[in-house]
Tab-separated table of C-alpha atoms and ligand atoms in Angstrom:
chain	number	residue	atom	x	y	z
N	23	UNK	CA	0.000	0.000	0.000
N	24	UNK	CA	1.412	3.373	-0.924
N	25	UNK	CA	1.573	6.251	1.516
N	26	UNK	CA	0.090	9.443	0.102
N	27	UNK	CA	2.394	12.429	0.006
N	28	UNK	CA	1.548	15.102	2.533
N	29	UNK	CA	0.603	18.499	1.136
N	30	UNK	CA	3.450	21.069	0.988
N	31	UNK	CA	6.009	18.323	1.216
N	32	UNK	CA	8.044	17.024	-1.699
N	33	UNK	CA	7.455	13.424	-2.787
N	34	UNK	CA	9.294	10.901	-0.704
N	35	UNK	CA	12.893	10.603	-1.879
N	36	UNK	CA	12.983	14.095	-3.326
N	37	UNK	CA	14.783	16.739	-1.360
N	38	UNK	CA	13.525	20.302	-1.601
N	39	UNK	CA	16.397	22.062	0.095
N	40	UNK	CA	19.986	22.124	-1.065
N	41	UNK	CA	21.415	20.166	1.847
N	42	UNK	CA	23.586	17.378	0.578
N	43	UNK	CA	22.760	17.996	-3.081
N	44	UNK	CA	24.993	19.640	-5.586
N	45	UNK	CA	28.522	19.420	-6.845
N	46	UNK	CA	30.699	17.308	-4.598
N	47	UNK	CA	33.681	19.295	-3.389
N	48	UNK	CA	36.746	17.400	-2.298
N	49	UNK	CA	37.866	18.917	0.969
N	50	UNK	CA	39.884	15.969	2.258
N	51	UNK	CA	43.458	15.161	1.467
N	52	UNK	CA	43.743	12.286	-0.971
N	53	UNK	CA	46.503	10.627	1.032
N	54	UNK	CA	45.169	9.950	4.508
N	55	UNK	CA	47.569	10.451	7.402
N	56	UNK	CA	48.174	7.222	9.334
N	57	UNK	CA	46.772	6.914	12.852
N	58	UNK	CA	49.460	7.690	15.405
N	59	UNK	CA	50.145	6.075	18.768
N	60	UNK	CA	51.819	7.414	21.892
N	61	UNK	CA	54.333	5.207	23.647
N	62	UNK	CA	53.933	5.644	27.407
N	63	UNK	CA	56.296	4.688	30.199
N	64	UNK	CA	54.851	3.795	33.616
N	65	UNK	CA	56.455	4.393	36.985
N	66	UNK	CA	57.310	1.649	39.450
N	67	UNK	CA	59.267	1.552	42.708
N	68	UNK	CA	62.123	-0.731	41.616
N	69	UNK	CA	63.480	0.058	38.139
N	70	UNK	CA	66.659	2.144	38.572
N	71	UNK	CA	66.496	5.689	37.267
N	72	UNK	CA	69.700	5.134	35.246
N	73	UNK	CA	68.124	2.176	33.483
N	74	UNK	CA	65.087	4.248	32.423
N	75	UNK	CA	67.361	7.017	31.147
N	76	UNK	CA	69.350	4.449	29.159
N	77	UNK	CA	66.150	3.021	27.617
N	78	UNK	CA	64.992	6.493	26.565
N	79	UNK	CA	68.357	7.223	24.924
N	80	UNK	CA	68.633	3.835	23.202
N	81	UNK	CA	65.093	3.255	21.878
N	82	UNK	CA	63.616	6.746	21.710
N	83	UNK	CA	66.647	8.688	20.425
N	84	UNK	CA	66.612	11.105	23.362
N	85	UNK	CA	69.564	13.245	24.372
N	86	UNK	CA	70.615	12.723	27.996
N	87	UNK	CA	68.979	15.906	29.320
N	88	UNK	CA	65.655	15.070	27.638
N	89	UNK	CA	65.837	11.444	28.844
N	90	UNK	CA	66.412	12.656	32.421
N	91	UNK	CA	63.470	15.070	32.101
N	92	UNK	CA	61.088	12.333	30.868
N	93	UNK	CA	62.276	9.837	33.505
N	94	UNK	CA	61.736	12.380	36.315
N	95	UNK	CA	58.296	13.260	34.901
N	96	UNK	CA	57.296	9.567	34.976
N	97	UNK	CA	58.823	9.150	38.452
N	98	UNK	CA	56.797	12.098	39.791
N	99	UNK	CA	53.533	11.808	37.835
N	100	UNK	CA	53.281	8.061	37.329
N	101	UNK	CA	53.204	8.086	33.523
N	102	UNK	CA	54.926	9.930	30.702
N	103	UNK	CA	55.288	9.971	26.941
N	104	UNK	CA	58.364	8.732	25.115
N	105	UNK	CA	57.191	9.598	21.597
N	106	UNK	CA	54.440	9.290	18.968
N	107	UNK	CA	54.729	6.736	16.155
N	108	UNK	CA	52.760	4.676	13.670
N	109	UNK	CA	51.247	1.521	15.177
N	110	UNK	CA	53.985	-0.834	13.924
N	111	UNK	CA	56.832	1.345	15.156
N	112	UNK	CA	55.121	1.972	18.526
N	113	UNK	CA	54.526	-1.774	19.049
N	114	UNK	CA	58.132	-2.550	18.136
N	115	UNK	CA	59.478	-0.019	20.634
N	116	UNK	CA	57.220	-1.339	23.424
N	117	UNK	CA	58.520	-4.851	22.693
N	118	UNK	CA	62.144	-3.689	22.771
N	119	UNK	CA	61.674	-1.878	26.100
N	120	UNK	CA	59.830	-4.808	27.700
N	121	UNK	CA	62.441	-7.325	26.482
N	122	UNK	CA	65.290	-5.203	27.830
N	123	UNK	CA	63.512	-4.734	31.187
N	124	UNK	CA	62.834	-8.493	31.428
N	125	UNK	CA	66.467	-9.333	30.641
N	126	UNK	CA	67.555	-7.111	33.539
N	127	UNK	CA	64.699	-8.322	35.769
N	128	UNK	CA	63.222	-4.850	36.178
N	129	UNK	CA	59.440	-4.441	36.398
N	130	UNK	CA	59.406	-1.472	33.976
N	131	UNK	CA	56.154	-1.241	32.009
N	132	UNK	CA	55.638	0.408	28.658
N	133	UNK	CA	52.384	0.683	26.708
N	134	UNK	CA	50.767	2.359	23.719
N	135	UNK	CA	47.755	4.639	23.500
N	136	UNK	CA	46.046	5.914	20.373
N	137	UNK	CA	46.872	9.548	19.752
N	138	UNK	CA	43.591	11.458	19.497
N	139	UNK	CA	44.171	14.124	16.861
N	140	UNK	CA	40.461	14.515	16.056
N	141	UNK	CA	41.021	13.252	12.514
N	142	UNK	CA	39.221	9.956	12.977
L	26	TYC	N1	60.536	5.242	40.456
L	26	TYC	C1	61.804	4.652	40.065
L	26	TYC	C2	62.803	4.789	41.211
L	26	TYC	O1	62.586	5.550	42.130
L	26	TYC	C3	62.360	5.292	38.798
L	26	TYC	C4	61.498	5.079	37.589
L	26	TYC	C5	61.263	6.139	36.716
L	26	TYC	C6	60.971	3.823	37.308
L	26	TYC	C7	60.491	5.964	35.589
L	26	TYC	C8	60.167	3.634	36.166
L	26	TYC	O2	59.223	4.522	34.169
L	26	TYC	C9	59.946	4.714	35.312
L	26	TYC	N2	63.893	4.047	41.125
């Protein structure tokens, strides 16, 4: 059974205002930026400060002063950021840090978190 069109309304499926109709304008970049992920370091009571500084220099390409700054931030606040990378790179770095910590029997924890840039 068909539904009669209401008076003063366009037939179903026909739009009478311009919303969504017209020439499509490309406003997005053609090459989409990859999602990025933060690598976070967590504080604990046992991992030596020197070890954390070494990890930041070795796997996150930090100069000594920056590595010290990040380590102290994590020590005082509980968590801190080592860098922002694509998923694969972030996962690789977390693995490297966790392997190194395990080898030295330190409880250091490292994790990733999606970087919210409002683009997705
Ligand atoms: N809190 C540790 C200590 O006092 C140092 C530390 C800093 C450990 C940062 C982990 O991610 C960390 N030895």
